[in-house]
Short mmCIF file of C-alpha atoms and ligand atoms in Angstrom, two decimals:
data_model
loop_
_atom_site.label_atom_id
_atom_site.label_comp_id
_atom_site.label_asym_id
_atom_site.label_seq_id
_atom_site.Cartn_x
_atom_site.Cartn_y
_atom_site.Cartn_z
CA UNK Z 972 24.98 -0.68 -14.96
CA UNK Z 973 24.28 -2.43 -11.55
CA UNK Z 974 21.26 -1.28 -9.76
CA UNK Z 975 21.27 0.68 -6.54
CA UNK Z 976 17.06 0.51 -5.53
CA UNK Z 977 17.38 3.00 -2.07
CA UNK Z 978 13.35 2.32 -1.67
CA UNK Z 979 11.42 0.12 1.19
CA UNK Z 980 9.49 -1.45 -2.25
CA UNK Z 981 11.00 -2.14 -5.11
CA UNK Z 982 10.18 -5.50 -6.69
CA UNK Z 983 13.11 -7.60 -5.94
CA UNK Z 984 15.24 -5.78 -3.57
CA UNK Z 985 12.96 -3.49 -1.87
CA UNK Z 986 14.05 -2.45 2.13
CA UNK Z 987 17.26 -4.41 1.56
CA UNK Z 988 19.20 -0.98 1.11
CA UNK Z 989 17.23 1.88 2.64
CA UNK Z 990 19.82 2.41 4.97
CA UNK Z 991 22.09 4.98 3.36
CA UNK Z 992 25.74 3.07 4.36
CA UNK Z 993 24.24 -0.16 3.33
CA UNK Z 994 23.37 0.92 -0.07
CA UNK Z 995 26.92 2.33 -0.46
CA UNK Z 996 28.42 -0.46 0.77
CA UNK Z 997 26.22 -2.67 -2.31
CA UNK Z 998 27.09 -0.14 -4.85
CA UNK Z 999 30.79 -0.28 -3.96
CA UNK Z 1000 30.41 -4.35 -4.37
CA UNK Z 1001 28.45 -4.02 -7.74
CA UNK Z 1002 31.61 -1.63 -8.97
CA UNK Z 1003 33.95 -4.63 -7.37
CA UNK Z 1004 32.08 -7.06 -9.47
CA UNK Z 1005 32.23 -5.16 -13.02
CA UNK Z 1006 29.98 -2.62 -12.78
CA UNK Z 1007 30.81 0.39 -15.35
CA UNK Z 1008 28.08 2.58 -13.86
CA UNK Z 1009 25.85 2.73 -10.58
CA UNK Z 1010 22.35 4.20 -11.31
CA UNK Z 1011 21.05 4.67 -8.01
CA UNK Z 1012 17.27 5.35 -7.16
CA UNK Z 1013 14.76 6.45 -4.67
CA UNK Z 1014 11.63 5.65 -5.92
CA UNK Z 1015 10.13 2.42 -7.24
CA UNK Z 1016 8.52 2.00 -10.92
CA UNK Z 1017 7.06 -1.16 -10.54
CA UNK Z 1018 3.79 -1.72 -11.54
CA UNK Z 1019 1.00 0.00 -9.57
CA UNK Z 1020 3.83 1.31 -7.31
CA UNK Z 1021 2.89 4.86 -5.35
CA UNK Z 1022 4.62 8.01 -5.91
CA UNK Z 1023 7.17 9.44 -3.51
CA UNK Z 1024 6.92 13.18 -2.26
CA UNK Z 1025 10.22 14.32 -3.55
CA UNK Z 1026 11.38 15.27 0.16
CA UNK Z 1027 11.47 11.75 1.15
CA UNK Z 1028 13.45 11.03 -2.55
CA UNK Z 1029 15.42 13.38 -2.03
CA UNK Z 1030 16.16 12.24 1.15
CA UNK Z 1031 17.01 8.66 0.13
CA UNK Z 1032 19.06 9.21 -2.58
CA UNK Z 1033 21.39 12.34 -1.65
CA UNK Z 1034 23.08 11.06 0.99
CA UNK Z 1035 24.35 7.75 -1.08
CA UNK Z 1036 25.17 9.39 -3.71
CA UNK Z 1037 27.58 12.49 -1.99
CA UNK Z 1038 28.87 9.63 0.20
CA UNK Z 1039 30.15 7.26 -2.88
CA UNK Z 1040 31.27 10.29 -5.09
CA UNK Z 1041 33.59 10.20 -2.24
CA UNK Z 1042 34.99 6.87 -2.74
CA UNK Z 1043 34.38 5.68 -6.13
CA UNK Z 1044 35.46 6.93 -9.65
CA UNK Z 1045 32.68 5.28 -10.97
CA UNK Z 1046 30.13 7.02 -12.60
CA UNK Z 1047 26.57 7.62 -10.93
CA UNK Z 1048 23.70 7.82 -12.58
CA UNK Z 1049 20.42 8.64 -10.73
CA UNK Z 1050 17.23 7.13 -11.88
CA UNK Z 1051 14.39 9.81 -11.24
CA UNK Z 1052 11.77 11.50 -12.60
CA UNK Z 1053 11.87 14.80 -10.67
CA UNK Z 1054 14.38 17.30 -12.23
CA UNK Z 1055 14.72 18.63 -8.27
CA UNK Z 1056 16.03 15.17 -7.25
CA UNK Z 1057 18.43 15.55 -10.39
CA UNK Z 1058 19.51 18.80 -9.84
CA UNK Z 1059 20.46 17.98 -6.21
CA UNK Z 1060 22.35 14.52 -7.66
CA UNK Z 1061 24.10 16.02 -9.82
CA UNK Z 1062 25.46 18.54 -7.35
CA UNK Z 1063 26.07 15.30 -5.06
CA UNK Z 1064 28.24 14.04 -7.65
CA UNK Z 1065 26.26 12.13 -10.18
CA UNK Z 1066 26.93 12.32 -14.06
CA UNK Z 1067 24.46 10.94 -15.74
CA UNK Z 1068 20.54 11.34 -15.93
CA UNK Z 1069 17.96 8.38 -16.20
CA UNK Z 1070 14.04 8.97 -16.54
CA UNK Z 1071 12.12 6.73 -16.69
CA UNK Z 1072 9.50 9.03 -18.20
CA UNK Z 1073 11.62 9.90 -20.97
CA UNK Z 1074 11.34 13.64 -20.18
CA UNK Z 1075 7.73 14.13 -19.41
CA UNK Z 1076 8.49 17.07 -17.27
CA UNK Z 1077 10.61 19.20 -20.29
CA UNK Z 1078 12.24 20.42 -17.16
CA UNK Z 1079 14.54 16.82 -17.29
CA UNK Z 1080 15.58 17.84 -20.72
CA UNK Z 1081 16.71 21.41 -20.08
CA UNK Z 1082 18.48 20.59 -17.06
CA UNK Z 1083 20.60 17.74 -19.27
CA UNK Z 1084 21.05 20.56 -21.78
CA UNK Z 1085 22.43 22.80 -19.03
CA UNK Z 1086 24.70 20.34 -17.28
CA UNK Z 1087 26.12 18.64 -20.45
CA UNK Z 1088 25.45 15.73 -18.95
CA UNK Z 1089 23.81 12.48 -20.70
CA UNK Z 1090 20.26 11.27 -20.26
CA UNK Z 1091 18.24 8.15 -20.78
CA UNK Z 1092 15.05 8.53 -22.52
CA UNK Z 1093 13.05 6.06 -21.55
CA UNK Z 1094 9.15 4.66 -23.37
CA UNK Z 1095 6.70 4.50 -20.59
CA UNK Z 1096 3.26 4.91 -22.24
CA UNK Z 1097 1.33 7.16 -18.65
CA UNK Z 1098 2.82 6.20 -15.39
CA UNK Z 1099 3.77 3.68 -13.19
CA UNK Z 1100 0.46 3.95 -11.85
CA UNK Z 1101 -1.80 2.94 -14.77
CA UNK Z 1102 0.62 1.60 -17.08
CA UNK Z 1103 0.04 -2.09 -17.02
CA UNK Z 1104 -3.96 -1.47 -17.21
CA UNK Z 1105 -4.43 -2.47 -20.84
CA UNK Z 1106 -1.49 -1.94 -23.20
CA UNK Z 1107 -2.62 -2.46 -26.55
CA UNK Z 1108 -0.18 -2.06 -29.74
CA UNK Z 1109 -0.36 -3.09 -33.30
CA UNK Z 1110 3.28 -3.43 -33.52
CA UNK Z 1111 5.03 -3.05 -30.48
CA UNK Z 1112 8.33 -3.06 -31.54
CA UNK Z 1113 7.62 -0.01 -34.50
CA UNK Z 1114 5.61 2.05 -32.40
CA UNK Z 1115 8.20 2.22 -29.03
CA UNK Z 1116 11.01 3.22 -32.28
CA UNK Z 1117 8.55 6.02 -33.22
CA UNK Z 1118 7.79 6.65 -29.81
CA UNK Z 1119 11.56 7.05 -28.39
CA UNK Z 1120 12.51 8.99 -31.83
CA UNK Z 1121 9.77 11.65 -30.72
CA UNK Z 1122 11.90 11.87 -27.12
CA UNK Z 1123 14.79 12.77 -29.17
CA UNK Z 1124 13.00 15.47 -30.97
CA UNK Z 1125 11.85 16.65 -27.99
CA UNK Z 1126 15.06 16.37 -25.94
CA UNK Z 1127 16.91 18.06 -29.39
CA UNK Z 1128 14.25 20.83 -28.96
CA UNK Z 1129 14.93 21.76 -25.28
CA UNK Z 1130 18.54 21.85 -26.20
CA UNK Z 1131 19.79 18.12 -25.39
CA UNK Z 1132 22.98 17.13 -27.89
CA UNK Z 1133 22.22 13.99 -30.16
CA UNK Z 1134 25.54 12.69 -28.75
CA UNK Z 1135 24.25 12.95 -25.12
CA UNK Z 1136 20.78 10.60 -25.60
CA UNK Z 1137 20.65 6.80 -24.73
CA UNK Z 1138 17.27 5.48 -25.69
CA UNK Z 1139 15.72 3.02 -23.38
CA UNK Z 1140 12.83 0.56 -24.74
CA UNK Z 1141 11.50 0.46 -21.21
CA UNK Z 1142 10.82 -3.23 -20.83
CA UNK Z 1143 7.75 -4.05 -18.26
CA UNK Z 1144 6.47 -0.48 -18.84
CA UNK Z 1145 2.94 -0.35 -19.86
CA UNK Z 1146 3.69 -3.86 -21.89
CA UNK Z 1147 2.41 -7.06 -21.72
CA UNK Z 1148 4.81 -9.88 -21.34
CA UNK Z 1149 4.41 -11.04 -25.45
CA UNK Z 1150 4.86 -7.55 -26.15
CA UNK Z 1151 8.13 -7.64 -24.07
CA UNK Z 1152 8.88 -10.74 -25.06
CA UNK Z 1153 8.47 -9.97 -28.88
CA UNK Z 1154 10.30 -6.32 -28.23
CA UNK Z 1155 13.82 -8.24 -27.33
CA UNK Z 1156 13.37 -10.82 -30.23
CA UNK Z 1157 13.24 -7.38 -32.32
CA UNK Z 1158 15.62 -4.95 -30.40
CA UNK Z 1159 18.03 -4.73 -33.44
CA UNK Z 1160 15.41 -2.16 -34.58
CA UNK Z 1161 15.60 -0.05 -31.68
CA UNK Z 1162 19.85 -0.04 -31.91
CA UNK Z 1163 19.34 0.58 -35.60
CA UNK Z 1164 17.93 3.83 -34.59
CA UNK Z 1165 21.19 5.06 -34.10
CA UNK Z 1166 21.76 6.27 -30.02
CA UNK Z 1167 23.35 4.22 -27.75
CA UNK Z 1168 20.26 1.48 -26.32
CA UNK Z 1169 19.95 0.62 -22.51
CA UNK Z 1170 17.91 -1.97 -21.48
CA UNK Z 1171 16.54 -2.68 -18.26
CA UNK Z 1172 15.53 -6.76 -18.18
CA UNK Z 1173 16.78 -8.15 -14.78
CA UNK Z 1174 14.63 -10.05 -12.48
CA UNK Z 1175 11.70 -8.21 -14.70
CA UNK Z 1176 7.99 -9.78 -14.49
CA UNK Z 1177 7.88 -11.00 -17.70
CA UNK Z 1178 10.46 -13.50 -17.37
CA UNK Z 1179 8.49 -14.35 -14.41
CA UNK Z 1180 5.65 -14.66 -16.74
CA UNK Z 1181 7.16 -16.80 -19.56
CA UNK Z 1182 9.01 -19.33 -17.30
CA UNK Z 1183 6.42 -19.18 -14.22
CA UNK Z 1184 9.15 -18.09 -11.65
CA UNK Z 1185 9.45 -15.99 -8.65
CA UNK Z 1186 11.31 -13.05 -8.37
CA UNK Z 1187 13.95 -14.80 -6.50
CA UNK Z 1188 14.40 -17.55 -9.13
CA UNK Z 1189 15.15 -15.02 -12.34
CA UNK Z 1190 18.94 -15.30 -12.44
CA UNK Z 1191 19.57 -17.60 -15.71
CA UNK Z 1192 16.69 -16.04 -17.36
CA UNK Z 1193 18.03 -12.31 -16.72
CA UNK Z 1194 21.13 -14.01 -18.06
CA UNK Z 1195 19.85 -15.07 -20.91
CA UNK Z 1196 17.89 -11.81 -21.83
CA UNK Z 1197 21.36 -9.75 -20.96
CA UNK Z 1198 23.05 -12.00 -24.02
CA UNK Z 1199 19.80 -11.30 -26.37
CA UNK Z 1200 19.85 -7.95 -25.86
CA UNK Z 1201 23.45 -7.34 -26.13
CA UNK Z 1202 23.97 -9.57 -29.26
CA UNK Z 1203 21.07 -7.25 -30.38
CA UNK Z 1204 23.29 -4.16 -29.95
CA UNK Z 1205 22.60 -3.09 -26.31
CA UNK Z 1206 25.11 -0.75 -24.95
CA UNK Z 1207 23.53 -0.68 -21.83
CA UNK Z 1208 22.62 -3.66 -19.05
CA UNK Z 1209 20.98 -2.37 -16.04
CA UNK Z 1210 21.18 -4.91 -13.55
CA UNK Z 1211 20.76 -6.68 -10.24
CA UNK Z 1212 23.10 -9.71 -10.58
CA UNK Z 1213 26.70 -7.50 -11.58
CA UNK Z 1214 29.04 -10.54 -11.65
CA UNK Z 1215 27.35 -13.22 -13.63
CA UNK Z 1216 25.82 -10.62 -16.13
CA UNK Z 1217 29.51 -8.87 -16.49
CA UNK Z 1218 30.78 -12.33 -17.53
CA UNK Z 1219 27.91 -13.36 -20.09
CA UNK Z 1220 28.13 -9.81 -21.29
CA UNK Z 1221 31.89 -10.14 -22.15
CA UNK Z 1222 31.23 -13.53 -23.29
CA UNK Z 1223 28.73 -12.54 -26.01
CA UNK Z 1224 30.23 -8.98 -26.96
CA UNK Z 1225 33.62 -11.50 -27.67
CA UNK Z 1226 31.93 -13.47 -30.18
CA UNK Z 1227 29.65 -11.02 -31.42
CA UNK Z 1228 32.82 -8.82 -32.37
CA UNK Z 1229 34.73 -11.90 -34.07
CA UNK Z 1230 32.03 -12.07 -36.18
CA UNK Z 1231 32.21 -9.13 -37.48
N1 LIG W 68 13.56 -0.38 -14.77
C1 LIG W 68 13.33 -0.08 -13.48
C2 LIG W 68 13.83 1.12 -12.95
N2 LIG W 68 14.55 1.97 -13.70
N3 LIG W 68 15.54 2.53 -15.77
C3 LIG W 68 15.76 2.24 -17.05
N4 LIG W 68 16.47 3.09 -17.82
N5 LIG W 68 15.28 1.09 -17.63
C4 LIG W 68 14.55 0.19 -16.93
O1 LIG W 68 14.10 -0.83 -17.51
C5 LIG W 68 14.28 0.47 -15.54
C6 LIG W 68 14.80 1.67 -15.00
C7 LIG W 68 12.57 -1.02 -12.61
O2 LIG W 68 13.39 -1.97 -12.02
P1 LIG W 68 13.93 -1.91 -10.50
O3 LIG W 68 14.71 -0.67 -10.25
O4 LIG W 68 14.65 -3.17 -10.20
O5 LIG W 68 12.61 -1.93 -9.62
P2 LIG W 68 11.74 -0.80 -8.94
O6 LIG W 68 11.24 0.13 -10.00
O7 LIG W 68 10.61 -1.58 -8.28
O8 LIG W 68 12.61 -0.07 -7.95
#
C-alpha cells in the first residue's frame, strides 16, 4: 500500500503533495513502482497533530481521488476518520475504507456495511491528540489482540462481514517505542487472530527512536520492519518507499512460502 499524505503536515512528507496534480502524479509513480493499493489521506495522525474541519479534508482528498479513478485500475483506499469524507471517496471512486480510529464514530462501520466495501480497523487508544501522553500496558501485544477483536465485534454488530475486516495494530499510536518495538517482535499473535493484518511502520518515530535517526534517514530500518512484519504474517505494508519495500516484500514472502 504506498502512501498518498495530501496534508501541509504530515511527518515525513508533509506539503510535498498538497497540490492535487502533484499528489496524482506520486500515486501514479507509487502504482509504477509495485504498489497494489493507494490509500490516500487528508489529514495527518501524527502525534499531537490538529484536527482538520472536514471541509478543508474534504477538499484535499476528493479531487485526487476522482482524478486517479480516472487513470488507474488500482485500488484507492482513503485513510479518514470522518464517514462524510468516506462517503464522498467512495463516490469519487475509492474501494476501500481505512480508520485510523477503528470505527469510533459507528457511523464508519455502517457505511462499510452499506457499501460492501472493506475496512481497516485500526487500535488507537483516544486520539491523535493525547495519544502519546502516557501509554501504559501490562502486555502490549495481548491487550491491542483484545482490543482489535472488540472492533470486530463491533464492526460485526453494525453489520460489517468478517470477510471484509483487516485489523491494523496501529504502530506509533498511543505506544511507546518498546511497546512498538516489542508489538512487531510479537505480531504473529495479531495474524493468528485470523483477519487479514496491515501494518503501518514506514519512516515511523520509533525507528527513529531505537536507531537515533531522522525522519529522512529511516529507509533500511522501514526495510527491515516491512520483512519482520511480513515474515510475521502481514498482508498489508503501508508505505512511503514503494520500490525498495515491493522488492524486500517479495524477497521475504519467497522464502517464507518455501518454507512452508
Ligand atoms: N499510520 C499513519 C496514517 N495512517 N493507517 C493505518 N492503517 N496504519 C498506520 O499505521 C497509519 C495509517 C501515519 O503515517 P503517515 O500517513 O505517514 O503520517 P501522517 O499521519 O503524519 O500523515
Amino acid at each position: 500500500m504506498g502512501i498518498v499524505n495530501v496534508t501541509p503536515d504530515s511527518f515525513s512528507d508533509g506539503g510535498r503533495y498538497l497540490d492535487p496534480g502533484a499528489a496524482v502524479a506520486h500515486a501514479l509513480e507509487l502504482i509504477e513502482e509495485g504498489a497494489d493499493i493507494i490509500d490516500v489521506g487528508g489529514e495527518s495522525t501524527r502525534p499531537g497533530a490538529i484536527p482538520v474541519d472536514e471541509a478543508d479534508e474534504l477538499a484535499r482528498v476528493i479531487p485526487v481521488i476522482r482524478a486517479l479513478a480516472t487513470q488507474t485500475t488500482t485500488p484507492i483506499s482513503i485513510d479518514t476518520m470522518k464517514p462524510h469524507v468516506a462517503i464522498a471517496a467512495l463516490d469519487a471512486g475509492a474501494e476501500m475504507l481505512n480508520d485510523v480510529s477503528g470505527g469510533q464514530d459507528r457511523d464508519m462501520l455502517r457505511l462499510a456495511a452499506a457499501a460492501g466495501v472493506p475496512i481497516c480497523l485500526m487500535h488507537m487508544p483516544g486520539d491523535p491528540r493525547t495519544m502519546q501522553d502516557d501509554p501504559r500496558y501490562d502486555d502490549v501485544t495481548r491487550e491491542v489482540a483484545a482490543a482489535l477483536l472488540e472492533l470486530v465485534e463491533q464492526a460485526v454488530a453494525d453489520g460489517v462481514p468478517r470477510q471484509g475486516i483487516f485489523l491494523d495494530p496501529g504502530f506509533g499510536f498511543g505506544k511507546t517505542a518498546a511497546h512498538n518495538v516489542e508489538l512487531l517482535a510479537r505480531l504473529d499473535e495479531i495474524t493468528a487472530l485470523g483477519f487479514p493484518v496491515l501494518v503501518g511502520l514506514s519512516r515511523k518515530s520509533f525507528i527513529g527512536m531505537t536507531l537515533g535517526l531522522p525522519v529522512e534517514d529511516r529507509l533500511e530500518a522501514s526495510l527491515a520492519a516491512a520483512a519482520i512484519a511480513v515474515m510475521n504474517g502481514a498482508r498489508i505494508v503501508r508505505v512511503h518507499d514503494v520500490r525498495a519495500t515491493r522488492r524486500v516484500v517479495d524477497m521475504v514472502r519467497a522464502v517464507r512460502d518455501a518454507g512452508r
